[in-house]
PDB file of C-alpha atoms in Angstrom:
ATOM      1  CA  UNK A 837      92.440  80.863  73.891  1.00 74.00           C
ATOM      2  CA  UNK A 838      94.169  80.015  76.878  1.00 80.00           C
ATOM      3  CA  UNK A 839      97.089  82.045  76.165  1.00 83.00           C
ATOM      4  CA  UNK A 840      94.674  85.523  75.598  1.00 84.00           C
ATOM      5  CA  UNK A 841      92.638  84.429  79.479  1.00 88.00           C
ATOM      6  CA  UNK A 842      96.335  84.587  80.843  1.00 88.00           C
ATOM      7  CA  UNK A 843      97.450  87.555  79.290  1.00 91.00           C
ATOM      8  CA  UNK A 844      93.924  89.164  80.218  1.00 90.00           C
ATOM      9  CA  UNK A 845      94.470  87.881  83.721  1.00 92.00           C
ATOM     10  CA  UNK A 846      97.850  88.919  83.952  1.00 95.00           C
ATOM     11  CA  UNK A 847      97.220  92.318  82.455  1.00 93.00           C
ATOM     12  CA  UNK A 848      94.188  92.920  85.017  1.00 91.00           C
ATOM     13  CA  UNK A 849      96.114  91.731  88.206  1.00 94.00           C
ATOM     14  CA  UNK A 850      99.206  93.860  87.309  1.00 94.00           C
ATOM     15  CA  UNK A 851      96.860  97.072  86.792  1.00 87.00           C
ATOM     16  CA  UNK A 852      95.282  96.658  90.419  1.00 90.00           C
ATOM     17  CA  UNK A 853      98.958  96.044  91.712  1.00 93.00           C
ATOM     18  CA  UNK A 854     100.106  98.772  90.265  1.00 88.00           C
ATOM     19  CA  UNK A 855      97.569 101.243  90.843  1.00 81.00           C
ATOM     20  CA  UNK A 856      97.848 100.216  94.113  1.00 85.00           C
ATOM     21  CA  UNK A 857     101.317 100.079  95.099  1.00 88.00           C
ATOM     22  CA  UNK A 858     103.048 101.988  92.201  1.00 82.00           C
ATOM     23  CA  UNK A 859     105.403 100.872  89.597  1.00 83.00           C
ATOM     24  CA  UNK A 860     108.263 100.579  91.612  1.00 86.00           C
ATOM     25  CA  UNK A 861     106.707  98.880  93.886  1.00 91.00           C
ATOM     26  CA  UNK A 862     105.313  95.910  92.412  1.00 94.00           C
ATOM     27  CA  UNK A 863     107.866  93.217  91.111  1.00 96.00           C
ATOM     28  CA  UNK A 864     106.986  90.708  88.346  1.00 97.00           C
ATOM     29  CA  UNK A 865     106.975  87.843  90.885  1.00 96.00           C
ATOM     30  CA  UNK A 866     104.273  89.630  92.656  1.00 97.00           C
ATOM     31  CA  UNK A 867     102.317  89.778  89.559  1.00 97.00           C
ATOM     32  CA  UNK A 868     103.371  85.979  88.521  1.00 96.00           C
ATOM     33  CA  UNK A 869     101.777  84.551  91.394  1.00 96.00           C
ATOM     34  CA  UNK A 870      98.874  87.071  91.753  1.00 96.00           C
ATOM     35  CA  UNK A 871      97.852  86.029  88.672  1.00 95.00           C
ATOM     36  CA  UNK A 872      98.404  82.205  89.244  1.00 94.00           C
ATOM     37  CA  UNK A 873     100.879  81.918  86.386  1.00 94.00           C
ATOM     38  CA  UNK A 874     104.342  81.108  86.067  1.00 93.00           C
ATOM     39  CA  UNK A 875     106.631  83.468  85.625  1.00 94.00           C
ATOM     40  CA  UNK A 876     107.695  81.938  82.317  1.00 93.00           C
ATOM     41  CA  UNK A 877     104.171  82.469  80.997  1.00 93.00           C
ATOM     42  CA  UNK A 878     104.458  86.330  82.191  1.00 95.00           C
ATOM     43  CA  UNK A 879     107.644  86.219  80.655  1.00 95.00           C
ATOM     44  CA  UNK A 880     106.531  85.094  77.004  1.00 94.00           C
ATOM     45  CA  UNK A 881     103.345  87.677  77.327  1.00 94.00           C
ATOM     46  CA  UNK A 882     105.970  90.352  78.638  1.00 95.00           C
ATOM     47  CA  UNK A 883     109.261  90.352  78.451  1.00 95.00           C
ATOM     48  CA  UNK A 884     110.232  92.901  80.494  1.00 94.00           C
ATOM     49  CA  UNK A 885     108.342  95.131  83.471  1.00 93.00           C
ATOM     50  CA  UNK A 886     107.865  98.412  81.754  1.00 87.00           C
ATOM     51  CA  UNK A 887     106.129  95.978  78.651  1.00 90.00           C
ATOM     52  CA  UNK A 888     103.590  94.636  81.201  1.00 92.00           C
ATOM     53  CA  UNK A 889     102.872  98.405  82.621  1.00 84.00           C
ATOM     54  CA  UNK A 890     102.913  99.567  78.946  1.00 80.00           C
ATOM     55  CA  UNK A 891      99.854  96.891  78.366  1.00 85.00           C
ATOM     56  CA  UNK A 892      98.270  98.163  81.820  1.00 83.00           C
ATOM     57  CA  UNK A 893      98.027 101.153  80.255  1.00 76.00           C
ATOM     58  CA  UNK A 894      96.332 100.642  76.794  1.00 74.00           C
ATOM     59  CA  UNK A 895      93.217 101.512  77.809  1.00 63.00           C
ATOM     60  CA  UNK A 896      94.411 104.804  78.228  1.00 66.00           C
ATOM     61  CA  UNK A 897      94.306 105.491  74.727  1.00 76.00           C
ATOM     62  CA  UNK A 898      90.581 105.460  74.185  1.00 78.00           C
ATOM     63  CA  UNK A 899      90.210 107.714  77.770  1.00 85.00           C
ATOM     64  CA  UNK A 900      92.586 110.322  76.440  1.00 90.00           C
ATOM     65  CA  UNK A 901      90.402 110.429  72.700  1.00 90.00           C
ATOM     66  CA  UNK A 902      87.389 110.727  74.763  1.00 92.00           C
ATOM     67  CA  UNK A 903      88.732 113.527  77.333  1.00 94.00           C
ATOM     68  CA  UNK A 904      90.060 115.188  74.358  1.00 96.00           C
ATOM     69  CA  UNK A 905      86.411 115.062  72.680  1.00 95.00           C
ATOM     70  CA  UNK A 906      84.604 115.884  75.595  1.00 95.00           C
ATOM     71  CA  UNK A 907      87.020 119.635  76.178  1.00 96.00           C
ATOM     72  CA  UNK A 908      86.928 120.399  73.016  1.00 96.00           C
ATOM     73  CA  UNK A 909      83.284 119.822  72.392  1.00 95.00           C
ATOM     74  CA  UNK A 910      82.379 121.697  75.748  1.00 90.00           C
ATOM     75  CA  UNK A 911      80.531 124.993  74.813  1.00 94.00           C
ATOM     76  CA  UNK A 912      82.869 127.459  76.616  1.00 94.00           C
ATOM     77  CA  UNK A 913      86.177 129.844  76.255  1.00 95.00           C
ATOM     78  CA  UNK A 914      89.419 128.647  74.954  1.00 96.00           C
ATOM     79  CA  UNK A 915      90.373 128.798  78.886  1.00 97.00           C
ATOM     80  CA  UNK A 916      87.317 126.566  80.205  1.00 96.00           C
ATOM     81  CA  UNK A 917      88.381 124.126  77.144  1.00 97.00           C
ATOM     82  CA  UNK A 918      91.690 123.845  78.524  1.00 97.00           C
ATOM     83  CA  UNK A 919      90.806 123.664  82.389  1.00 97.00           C
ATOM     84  CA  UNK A 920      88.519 120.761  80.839  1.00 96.00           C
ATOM     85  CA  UNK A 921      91.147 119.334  79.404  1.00 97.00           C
ATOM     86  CA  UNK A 922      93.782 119.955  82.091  1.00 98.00           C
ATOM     87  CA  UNK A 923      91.545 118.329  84.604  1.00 97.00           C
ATOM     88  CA  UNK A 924      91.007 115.069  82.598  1.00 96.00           C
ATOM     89  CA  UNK A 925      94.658 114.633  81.861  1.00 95.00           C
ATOM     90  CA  UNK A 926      95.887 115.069  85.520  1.00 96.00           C
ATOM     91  CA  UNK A 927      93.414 112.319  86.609  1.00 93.00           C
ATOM     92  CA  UNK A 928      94.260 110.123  83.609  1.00 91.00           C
ATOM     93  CA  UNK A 929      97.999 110.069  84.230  1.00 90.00           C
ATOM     94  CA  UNK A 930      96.910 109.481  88.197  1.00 89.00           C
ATOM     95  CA  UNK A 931      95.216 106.780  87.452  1.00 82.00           C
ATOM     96  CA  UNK A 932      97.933 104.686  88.647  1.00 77.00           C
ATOM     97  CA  UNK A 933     100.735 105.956  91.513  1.00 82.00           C
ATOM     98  CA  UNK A 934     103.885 107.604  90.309  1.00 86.00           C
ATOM     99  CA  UNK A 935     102.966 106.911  86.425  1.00 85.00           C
ATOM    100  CA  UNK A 936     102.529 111.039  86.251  1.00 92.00           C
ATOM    101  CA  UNK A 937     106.180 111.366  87.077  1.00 93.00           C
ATOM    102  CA  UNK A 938     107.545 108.711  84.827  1.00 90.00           C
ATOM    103  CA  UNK A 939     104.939 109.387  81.601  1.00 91.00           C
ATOM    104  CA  UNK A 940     105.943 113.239  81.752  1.00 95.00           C
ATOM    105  CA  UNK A 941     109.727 112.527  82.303  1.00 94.00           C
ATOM    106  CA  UNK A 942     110.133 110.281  79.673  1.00 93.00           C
ATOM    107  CA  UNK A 943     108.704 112.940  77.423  1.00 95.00           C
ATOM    108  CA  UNK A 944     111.049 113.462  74.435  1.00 93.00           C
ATOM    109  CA  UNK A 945     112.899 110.040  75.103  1.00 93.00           C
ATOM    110  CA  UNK A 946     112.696 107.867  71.764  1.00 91.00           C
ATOM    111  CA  UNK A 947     114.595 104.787  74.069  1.00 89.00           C
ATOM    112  CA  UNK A 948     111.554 105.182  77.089  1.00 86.00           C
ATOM    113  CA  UNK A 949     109.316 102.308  77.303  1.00 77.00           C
ATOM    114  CA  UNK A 950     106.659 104.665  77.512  1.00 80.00           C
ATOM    115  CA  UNK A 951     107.087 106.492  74.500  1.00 83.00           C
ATOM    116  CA  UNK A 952     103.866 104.937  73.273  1.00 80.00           C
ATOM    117  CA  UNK A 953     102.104 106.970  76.064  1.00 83.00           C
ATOM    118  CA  UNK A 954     104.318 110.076  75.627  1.00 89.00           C
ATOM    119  CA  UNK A 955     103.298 109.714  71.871  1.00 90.00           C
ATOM    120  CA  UNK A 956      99.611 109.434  72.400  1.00 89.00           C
ATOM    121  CA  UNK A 957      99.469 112.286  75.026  1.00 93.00           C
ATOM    122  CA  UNK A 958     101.619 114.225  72.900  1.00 95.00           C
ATOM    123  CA  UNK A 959      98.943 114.148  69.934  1.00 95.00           C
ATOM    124  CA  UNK A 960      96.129 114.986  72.444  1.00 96.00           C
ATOM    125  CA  UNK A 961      97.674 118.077  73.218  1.00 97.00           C
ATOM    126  CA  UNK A 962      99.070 118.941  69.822  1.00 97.00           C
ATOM    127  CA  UNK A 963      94.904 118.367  68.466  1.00 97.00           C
ATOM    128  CA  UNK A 964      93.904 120.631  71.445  1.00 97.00           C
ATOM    129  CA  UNK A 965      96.596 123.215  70.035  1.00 97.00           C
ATOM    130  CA  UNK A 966      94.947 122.435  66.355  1.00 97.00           C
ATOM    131  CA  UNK A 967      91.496 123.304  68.020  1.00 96.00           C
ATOM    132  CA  UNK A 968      91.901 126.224  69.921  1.00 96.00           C
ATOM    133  CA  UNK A 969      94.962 127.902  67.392  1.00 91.00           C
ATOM    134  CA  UNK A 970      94.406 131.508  67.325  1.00 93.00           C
ATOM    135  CA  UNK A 971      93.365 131.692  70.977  1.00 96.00           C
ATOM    136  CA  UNK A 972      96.443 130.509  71.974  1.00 97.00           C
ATOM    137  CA  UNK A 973      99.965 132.333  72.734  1.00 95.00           C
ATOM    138  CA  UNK A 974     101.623 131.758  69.333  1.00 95.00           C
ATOM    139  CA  UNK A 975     104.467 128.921  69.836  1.00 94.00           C
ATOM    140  CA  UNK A 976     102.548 127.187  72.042  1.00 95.00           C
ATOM    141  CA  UNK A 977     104.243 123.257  71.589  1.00 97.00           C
ATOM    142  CA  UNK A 978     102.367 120.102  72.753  1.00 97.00           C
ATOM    143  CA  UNK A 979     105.796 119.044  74.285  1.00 97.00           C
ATOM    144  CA  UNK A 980     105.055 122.735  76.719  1.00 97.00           C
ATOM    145  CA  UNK A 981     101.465 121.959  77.881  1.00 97.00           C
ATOM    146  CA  UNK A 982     102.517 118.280  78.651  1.00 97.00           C
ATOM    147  CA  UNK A 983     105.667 119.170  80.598  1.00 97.00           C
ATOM    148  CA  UNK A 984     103.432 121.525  82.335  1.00 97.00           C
ATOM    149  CA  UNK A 985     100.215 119.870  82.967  1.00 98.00           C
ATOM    150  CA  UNK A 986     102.401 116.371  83.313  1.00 97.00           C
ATOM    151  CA  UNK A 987     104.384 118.493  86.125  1.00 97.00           C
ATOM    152  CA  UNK A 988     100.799 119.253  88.256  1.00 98.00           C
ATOM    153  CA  UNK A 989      99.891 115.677  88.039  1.00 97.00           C
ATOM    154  CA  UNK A 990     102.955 114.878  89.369  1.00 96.00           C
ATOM    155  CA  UNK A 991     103.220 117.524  92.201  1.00 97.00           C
ATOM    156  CA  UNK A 992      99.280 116.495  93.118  1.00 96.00           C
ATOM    157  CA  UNK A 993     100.046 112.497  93.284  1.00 94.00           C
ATOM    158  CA  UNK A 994     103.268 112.917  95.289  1.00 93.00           C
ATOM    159  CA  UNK A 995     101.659 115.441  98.133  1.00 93.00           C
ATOM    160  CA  UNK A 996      98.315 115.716  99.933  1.00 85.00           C
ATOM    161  CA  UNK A 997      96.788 118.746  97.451  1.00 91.00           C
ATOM    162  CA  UNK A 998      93.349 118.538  96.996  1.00 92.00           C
ATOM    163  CA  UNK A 999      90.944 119.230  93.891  1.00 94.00           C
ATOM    164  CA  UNK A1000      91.094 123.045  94.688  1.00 96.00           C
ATOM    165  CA  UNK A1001      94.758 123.404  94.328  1.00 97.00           C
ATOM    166  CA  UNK A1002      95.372 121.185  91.646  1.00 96.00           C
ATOM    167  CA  UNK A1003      92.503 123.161  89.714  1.00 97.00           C
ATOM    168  CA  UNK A1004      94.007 126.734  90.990  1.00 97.00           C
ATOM    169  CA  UNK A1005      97.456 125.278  89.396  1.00 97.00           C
ATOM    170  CA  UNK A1006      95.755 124.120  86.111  1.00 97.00           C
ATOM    171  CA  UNK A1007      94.242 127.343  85.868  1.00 97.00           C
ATOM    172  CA  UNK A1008      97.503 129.017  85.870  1.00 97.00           C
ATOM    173  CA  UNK A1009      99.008 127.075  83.400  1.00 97.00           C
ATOM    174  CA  UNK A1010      95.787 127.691  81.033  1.00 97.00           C
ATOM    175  CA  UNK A1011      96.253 131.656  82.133  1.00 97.00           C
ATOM    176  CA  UNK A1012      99.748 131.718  80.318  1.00 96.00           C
ATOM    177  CA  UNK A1013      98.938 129.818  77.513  1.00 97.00           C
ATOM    178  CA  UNK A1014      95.720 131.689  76.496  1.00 96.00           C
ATOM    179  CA  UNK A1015      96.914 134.586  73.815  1.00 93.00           C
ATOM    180  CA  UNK A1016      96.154 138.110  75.692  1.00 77.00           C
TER     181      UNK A1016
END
């Protein structure tokens, strides 16, 4: 029990550190005595950094299901489904600083530490390709739209755009992949 309330602990600590100051910018000392723990106990919950950001992360999974639900189920054009969509995935991979970059570079890299996350985002968009099919250019990959979208979210968190332009930019991306 007391090794789950330090994981817990060190997993919550580490996700306000690094939503705060970024991945790179957080070291696993920080987090060690942030947390009140020694580092060997961080250590044995996480061996290495990108481990502990992969954990920080989890609850991604059941966000992404739900912004996937949520577009798909919205009563509009294949377009509006994808803004939808678009929208949701920007903010989830902001969630934290710089993890837009790093989830959408490490995109097609079996040796990342975040292919878990490249995986799971990778299904989202391959079930909103299942979904929308025949409105959709044909060849349309999951690996396009989350280069793409992954590229916005990583353009908005490294510059001072606001909501209107990252929308105006999603809605470009949804223009081209919408079948004429």
């Amino acid at each position: 029990a007391d090794a789950r309330r330090n994981r817990d602990r060190i997993v919550e600590i580490a996700r306000a550190l690094f939503k705060d100051k970024g991945f790179t910018g957080v070291s696993m000392d920080e987090v060690a005595k942030a947390a009140g723990v020694g580092a060997g106990t961080l250590y044995r919950h996480f061996p290495t950094k990108e481990a502990l950001y992969d954990a920080v992360l989890e609850a991604w999974t059941d966000k992404v299901k739900a912004a996937v639900d949520r577009a798909l189920g919205f009563d509009g054009s294949a377009r509006e489904k994808l803004v939808s969509w678009f929208g949701d995935y920007v903010d989830l991979l902001n969630g934290h600083k710089g993890a837009a970059a790093r989830i959408t570079l490490a995109l097609g890299d079996p040796d990342s530490p975040f292919v878990a996350k490249c995986t799971r985002y990778l299904g989202a968009n391959q079930r909103v390709i299942d979904e929308l099919g025949p409105a959709l250019r044909p060849g349309v990959s999951a690996m396009e739209i989350s280069r793409l979208v992954g590229a916005v979210a990583a353009v908005a968190d490294a510059s001072a755009l606001g909501p209107d332009e990252v929308a105006s930019m999603l809605g470009v991306v949804a223009d081209g992949l919408v079948a004429a």
